[in-house]
mmCIF file of C-alpha atoms in Angstrom:
data_model
loop_
_atom_site.group_PDB
_atom_site.id
_atom_site.type_symbol
_atom_site.label_atom_id
_atom_site.label_comp_id
_atom_site.label_asym_id
_atom_site.label_seq_id
_atom_site.Cartn_x
_atom_site.Cartn_y
_atom_site.Cartn_z
ATOM 1 C CA UNK A 4 -1.301 -16.096 -13.291
ATOM 2 C CA UNK A 5 0.787 -18.777 -15.464
ATOM 3 C CA UNK A 6 3.980 -18.959 -13.840
ATOM 4 C CA UNK A 7 5.449 -20.056 -10.327
ATOM 5 C CA UNK A 8 5.802 -17.965 -7.646
ATOM 6 C CA UNK A 9 9.347 -15.744 -8.067
ATOM 7 C CA UNK A 10 12.077 -16.802 -5.560
ATOM 8 C CA UNK A 11 12.683 -13.636 -3.315
ATOM 9 C CA UNK A 12 16.255 -14.415 -2.679
ATOM 10 C CA UNK A 13 16.163 -14.156 0.783
ATOM 11 C CA UNK A 14 19.875 -13.324 2.507
ATOM 12 C CA UNK A 15 18.577 -13.881 5.874
ATOM 13 C CA UNK A 16 15.733 -15.080 7.635
ATOM 14 C CA UNK A 17 12.430 -13.120 8.234
ATOM 15 C CA UNK A 18 9.973 -13.401 11.089
ATOM 16 C CA UNK A 19 6.956 -11.932 11.670
ATOM 17 C CA UNK A 20 5.099 -12.042 15.055
ATOM 18 C CA UNK A 21 1.323 -11.823 15.113
ATOM 19 C CA UNK A 22 -1.862 -11.540 17.515
ATOM 20 C CA UNK A 23 -5.060 -12.920 17.051
ATOM 21 C CA UNK A 24 -8.215 -11.728 17.692
ATOM 22 C CA UNK A 25 -12.174 -12.716 17.504
ATOM 23 C CA UNK A 26 -14.708 -10.125 17.208
ATOM 24 C CA UNK A 27 -12.141 -7.442 18.849
ATOM 25 C CA UNK A 28 -10.836 -10.097 22.073
ATOM 26 C CA UNK A 29 -7.277 -11.348 21.781
ATOM 27 C CA UNK A 30 -7.346 -15.049 21.795
ATOM 28 C CA UNK A 31 -3.698 -16.112 20.747
ATOM 29 C CA UNK A 32 -0.274 -15.107 19.293
ATOM 30 C CA UNK A 33 2.021 -16.539 16.681
ATOM 31 C CA UNK A 34 5.203 -16.096 14.304
ATOM 32 C CA UNK A 35 5.638 -16.485 10.569
ATOM 33 C CA UNK A 36 9.644 -17.009 9.566
ATOM 34 C CA UNK A 37 10.815 -17.536 6.085
ATOM 35 C CA UNK A 38 14.379 -19.062 6.081
ATOM 36 C CA UNK A 39 16.517 -20.779 2.943
ATOM 37 C CA UNK A 40 17.847 -24.029 3.403
ATOM 38 C CA UNK A 41 20.941 -24.194 1.169
ATOM 39 C CA UNK A 42 20.588 -23.171 -2.203
ATOM 40 C CA UNK A 43 17.498 -25.355 -3.089
ATOM 41 C CA UNK A 44 15.112 -24.910 -0.568
ATOM 42 C CA UNK A 45 12.911 -22.001 1.116
ATOM 43 C CA UNK A 46 11.012 -22.778 4.178
ATOM 44 C CA UNK A 47 8.041 -21.352 5.632
ATOM 45 C CA UNK A 48 7.359 -22.078 9.329
ATOM 46 C CA UNK A 49 4.075 -21.147 11.182
ATOM 47 C CA UNK A 50 3.757 -21.599 14.909
ATOM 48 C CA UNK A 51 1.054 -20.441 17.293
ATOM 49 C CA UNK A 52 -1.034 -20.392 20.452
ATOM 50 C CA UNK A 53 -4.729 -19.793 20.905
ATOM 51 C CA UNK A 54 -7.234 -19.751 23.754
ATOM 52 C CA UNK A 55 -4.876 -20.728 26.293
ATOM 53 C CA UNK A 56 -4.535 -24.723 25.148
ATOM 54 C CA UNK A 57 -3.937 -24.872 21.241
ATOM 55 C CA UNK A 58 -0.965 -25.013 19.720
ATOM 56 C CA UNK A 59 -0.096 -25.571 16.232
ATOM 57 C CA UNK A 60 2.566 -25.714 13.579
ATOM 58 C CA UNK A 61 2.946 -25.754 9.859
ATOM 59 C CA UNK A 62 5.971 -26.137 7.805
ATOM 60 C CA UNK A 63 5.815 -25.464 4.077
ATOM 61 C CA UNK A 64 8.873 -26.196 1.718
ATOM 62 C CA UNK A 65 9.471 -24.965 -1.498
ATOM 63 C CA UNK A 66 12.038 -25.968 -4.274
ATOM 64 C CA UNK A 67 14.125 -23.153 -5.438
ATOM 65 C CA UNK A 68 15.011 -23.686 -9.376
ATOM 66 C CA UNK A 69 16.040 -20.966 -11.939
ATOM 67 C CA UNK A 70 14.270 -18.246 -10.031
ATOM 68 C CA UNK A 71 11.004 -19.851 -8.872
ATOM 69 C CA UNK A 72 9.569 -21.631 -6.091
ATOM 70 C CA UNK A 73 7.939 -25.063 -6.638
ATOM 71 C CA UNK A 74 6.049 -26.295 -3.589
ATOM 72 C CA UNK A 75 7.467 -29.623 -2.366
ATOM 73 C CA UNK A 76 5.759 -30.684 0.577
ATOM 74 C CA UNK A 77 3.914 -29.391 3.867
ATOM 75 C CA UNK A 78 3.542 -30.623 7.205
ATOM 76 C CA UNK A 79 0.686 -29.730 9.790
ATOM 77 C CA UNK A 80 -0.103 -30.323 13.619
ATOM 78 C CA UNK A 81 -2.331 -29.332 15.826
ATOM 79 C CA UNK A 82 -2.431 -30.199 19.771
ATOM 80 C CA UNK A 83 -4.805 -29.678 22.542
ATOM 81 C CA UNK A 84 -2.417 -29.269 25.587
ATOM 82 C CA UNK A 85 -0.695 -32.714 25.561
ATOM 83 C CA UNK A 86 -2.939 -34.296 23.182
ATOM 84 C CA UNK A 87 -2.241 -34.573 19.242
ATOM 85 C CA UNK A 88 -5.568 -32.966 17.764
ATOM 86 C CA UNK A 89 -4.573 -33.389 13.711
ATOM 87 C CA UNK A 90 -1.542 -34.020 11.839
ATOM 88 C CA UNK A 91 -1.186 -34.026 7.953
ATOM 89 C CA UNK A 92 1.801 -33.995 5.630
ATOM 90 C CA UNK A 93 1.834 -33.982 1.879
ATOM 91 C CA UNK A 94 4.053 -34.187 -1.370
ATOM 92 C CA UNK A 95 3.664 -31.817 -3.903
ATOM 93 C CA UNK A 96 6.424 -32.949 -6.387
ATOM 94 C CA UNK A 97 7.133 -35.665 -8.306
ATOM 95 C CA UNK A 98 3.499 -37.214 -7.971
ATOM 96 C CA UNK A 99 0.482 -37.340 -9.783
ATOM 97 C CA UNK A 100 -3.275 -37.246 -7.963
ATOM 98 C CA UNK A 101 -6.476 -37.148 -9.420
ATOM 99 C CA UNK A 102 -7.780 -33.851 -11.143
ATOM 100 C CA UNK A 103 -11.511 -32.763 -11.731
ATOM 101 C CA UNK A 104 -12.599 -34.618 -14.734
ATOM 102 C CA UNK A 105 -11.227 -38.233 -13.791
ATOM 103 C CA UNK A 106 -7.890 -37.860 -14.925
ATOM 104 C CA UNK A 107 -4.485 -37.907 -12.995
ATOM 105 C CA UNK A 108 -1.375 -35.670 -13.366
ATOM 106 C CA UNK A 109 0.814 -33.246 -11.661
ATOM 107 C CA UNK A 110 -0.145 -30.264 -9.441
ATOM 108 C CA UNK A 111 0.346 -26.975 -11.261
ATOM 109 C CA UNK A 112 3.858 -25.389 -11.278
ATOM 110 C CA UNK A 113 2.112 -22.323 -10.036
ATOM 111 C CA UNK A 114 0.328 -24.247 -7.173
ATOM 112 C CA UNK A 115 0.336 -22.430 -3.386
ATOM 113 C CA UNK A 116 -0.359 -24.156 -0.333
ATOM 114 C CA UNK A 117 -2.931 -22.404 1.458
ATOM 115 C CA UNK A 118 -0.777 -21.675 4.668
ATOM 116 C CA UNK A 119 2.027 -19.968 2.230
ATOM 117 C CA UNK A 120 -0.641 -17.463 0.985
ATOM 118 C CA UNK A 121 1.671 -15.240 3.151
ATOM 119 C CA UNK A 122 4.527 -16.305 1.228
ATOM 120 C CA UNK A 123 2.738 -15.606 -2.183
ATOM 121 C CA UNK A 124 1.570 -11.908 -1.077
ATOM 122 C CA UNK A 125 5.358 -11.716 -0.101
ATOM 123 C CA UNK A 126 6.721 -12.209 -3.837
ATOM 124 C CA UNK A 127 3.832 -11.601 -6.076
ATOM 125 C CA UNK A 128 4.312 -8.370 -7.859
ATOM 126 C CA UNK A 129 1.577 -6.379 -5.847
ATOM 127 C CA UNK A 130 0.720 -2.941 -7.562
ATOM 128 C CA UNK A 131 -2.688 -1.064 -7.749
ATOM 129 C CA UNK A 132 -5.430 -2.884 -9.530
ATOM 130 C CA UNK A 133 -3.037 -6.095 -9.951
ATOM 131 C CA UNK A 134 -5.159 -9.363 -9.979
ATOM 132 C CA UNK A 135 -3.999 -13.133 -9.681
ATOM 133 C CA UNK A 136 -5.478 -16.346 -9.800
ATOM 134 C CA UNK A 137 -3.478 -18.799 -8.160
ATOM 135 C CA UNK A 138 -4.479 -22.249 -8.014
ATOM 136 C CA UNK A 139 -4.221 -22.990 -4.042
ATOM 137 C CA UNK A 140 -4.163 -26.235 -2.344
ATOM 138 C CA UNK A 141 -6.779 -26.745 0.371
ATOM 139 C CA UNK A 142 -6.479 -30.434 1.803
ATOM 140 C CA UNK A 143 -6.193 -33.841 0.526
ATOM 141 C CA UNK A 144 -5.518 -33.831 -3.038
ATOM 142 C CA UNK A 145 -8.222 -30.700 -3.526
ATOM 143 C CA UNK A 146 -6.690 -27.230 -5.329
ATOM 144 C CA UNK A 147 -8.849 -24.660 -6.671
ATOM 145 C CA UNK A 148 -8.275 -20.877 -8.247
ATOM 146 C CA UNK A 149 -7.972 -17.937 -5.855
ATOM 147 C CA UNK A 150 -9.046 -14.705 -6.878
ATOM 148 C CA UNK A 151 -6.399 -12.266 -5.194
ATOM 149 C CA UNK A 152 -7.118 -8.564 -6.083
ATOM 150 C CA UNK A 153 -5.074 -5.534 -5.015
ATOM 151 C CA UNK A 154 -7.935 -2.977 -4.558
ATOM 152 C CA UNK A 155 -5.795 0.190 -3.255
ATOM 153 C CA UNK A 156 -2.814 1.174 -1.319
ATOM 154 C CA UNK A 157 -3.379 2.965 2.051
ATOM 155 C CA UNK A 158 -2.176 3.409 5.649
ATOM 156 C CA UNK A 159 -2.941 0.938 8.054
ATOM 157 C CA UNK A 160 -1.956 0.834 11.774
ATOM 158 C CA UNK A 161 -1.321 -2.311 13.536
ATOM 159 C CA UNK A 162 0.780 -2.893 16.731
ATOM 160 C CA UNK A 163 3.868 -2.955 14.702
ATOM 161 C CA UNK A 164 3.519 0.740 13.933
ATOM 162 C CA UNK A 165 1.662 2.717 11.199
ATOM 163 C CA UNK A 166 2.410 1.023 7.737
ATOM 164 C CA UNK A 167 1.728 1.972 3.855
ATOM 165 C CA UNK A 168 0.330 -1.165 2.538
ATOM 166 C CA UNK A 169 -1.393 -2.679 -0.433
ATOM 167 C CA UNK A 170 -5.248 -3.734 0.635
ATOM 168 C CA UNK A 171 -5.771 -7.174 -1.398
ATOM 169 C CA UNK A 172 -9.083 -8.961 -1.457
ATOM 170 C CA UNK A 173 -8.879 -12.628 -1.596
ATOM 171 C CA UNK A 174 -12.052 -15.181 -2.345
ATOM 172 C CA UNK A 175 -12.410 -18.298 -4.115
ATOM 173 C CA UNK A 176 -13.018 -18.163 -8.020
ATOM 174 C CA UNK A 177 -16.089 -19.903 -9.456
ATOM 175 C CA UNK A 178 -15.449 -18.320 -13.003
ATOM 176 C CA UNK A 179 -14.449 -21.521 -14.409
ATOM 177 C CA UNK A 180 -17.947 -23.297 -13.113
ATOM 178 C CA UNK A 181 -20.259 -20.312 -14.122
ATOM 179 C CA UNK A 182 -19.664 -16.801 -14.008
ATOM 180 C CA UNK A 183 -23.310 -16.074 -12.573
ATOM 181 C CA UNK A 184 -22.167 -18.112 -9.818
ATOM 182 C CA UNK A 185 -18.948 -16.454 -9.208
ATOM 183 C CA UNK A 186 -20.606 -13.010 -8.958
ATOM 184 C CA UNK A 187 -23.235 -14.468 -6.800
ATOM 185 C CA UNK A 188 -20.642 -15.649 -4.376
ATOM 186 C CA UNK A 189 -18.530 -12.056 -4.231
ATOM 187 C CA UNK A 190 -21.647 -10.706 -2.783
ATOM 188 C CA UNK A 191 -22.757 -13.498 -0.796
ATOM 189 C CA UNK A 192 -19.277 -15.139 0.652
ATOM 190 C CA UNK A 193 -17.862 -12.585 3.688
ATOM 191 C CA UNK A 194 -14.313 -11.333 2.213
ATOM 192 C CA UNK A 195 -10.841 -12.014 3.376
ATOM 193 C CA UNK A 196 -9.027 -8.751 3.187
ATOM 194 C CA UNK A 197 -4.957 -8.907 3.692
ATOM 195 C CA UNK A 198 -2.612 -5.436 4.233
ATOM 196 C CA UNK A 199 0.741 -6.189 2.860
ATOM 197 C CA UNK A 200 3.273 -3.437 3.520
ATOM 198 C CA UNK A 201 4.384 -1.793 0.350
ATOM 199 C CA UNK A 202 8.140 -1.951 1.357
ATOM 200 C CA UNK A 203 9.242 -5.597 1.812
ATOM 201 C CA UNK A 204 5.737 -6.682 1.238
ATOM 202 C CA UNK A 205 5.069 -8.353 4.483
ATOM 203 C CA UNK A 206 1.774 -9.523 5.612
ATOM 204 C CA UNK A 207 0.970 -7.016 8.170
ATOM 205 C CA UNK A 208 -2.865 -7.360 8.606
ATOM 206 C CA UNK A 209 -5.345 -10.301 7.582
ATOM 207 C CA UNK A 210 -9.223 -9.645 8.342
ATOM 208 C CA UNK A 211 -11.618 -12.812 7.704
ATOM 209 C CA UNK A 212 -14.920 -14.312 8.819
ATOM 210 C CA UNK A 213 -14.976 -17.142 11.362
ATOM 211 C CA UNK A 214 -17.903 -18.446 9.870
ATOM 212 C CA UNK A 215 -19.995 -18.248 6.425
ATOM 213 C CA UNK A 216 -22.632 -15.986 7.668
ATOM 214 C CA UNK A 217 -22.222 -12.519 7.836
ATOM 215 C CA UNK A 218 -23.232 -12.254 11.483
ATOM 216 C CA UNK A 219 -20.779 -14.734 12.576
ATOM 217 C CA UNK A 220 -17.839 -12.437 14.547
ATOM 218 C CA UNK A 221 -14.871 -11.219 12.485
ATOM 219 C CA UNK A 222 -11.605 -12.754 12.859
ATOM 220 C CA UNK A 223 -8.320 -10.515 12.637
ATOM 221 C CA UNK A 224 -4.553 -11.220 12.451
ATOM 222 C CA UNK A 225 -2.091 -8.761 13.231
ATOM 223 C CA UNK A 226 1.565 -7.909 13.044
ATOM 224 C CA UNK A 227 3.234 -7.135 16.451
ATOM 225 C CA UNK A 228 6.620 -6.988 15.422
ATOM 226 C CA UNK A 229 8.733 -7.015 12.015
ATOM 227 C CA UNK A 230 11.661 -8.937 12.741
#
């Protein structure tokens, strides 16, 4: 993947509500909203609550330019009841940061902040066996290529209904480090699997490990309403 994300050209805000489960037990709920601000910005907002005490928000802003999206800024907040646990803010445009190899340079144009992967899946040209390797911003100044592969098209049932979806596998790519290491990680690291509706490309299901071991309980996010 060498191009920035395409601009979806939203005409109205989109909101998807979700529930979160760990080992089959519901632990929280949340929502994801996409909206435009004027002609120049697309904003993704995530809010949620979990375990009866945690609340969090993530706001990711993209600059809209010439039909593409360029990551602009992000803010994250996590609270435990009335106490602030974690806050983070980042700027992505018009800055230079350290890179592997010891140099400094701008973030790649096609970079995707990790919380905005739902947006990436919303706008990438998904098709059978399609593959993308966007650089994903993790935290601080670190970004890393993510292997995104469409495995197949299938029906998936979530609380929002029975949906025709693309099954998409997500995992860190280690090809740039060593091909053998990349192949090993593919067999050792538990996969993250997303289901994205064929109609509208909305994220409707995300299955993920809660830890690095295959014995860790599975986590699941499911769409409850596609507003």
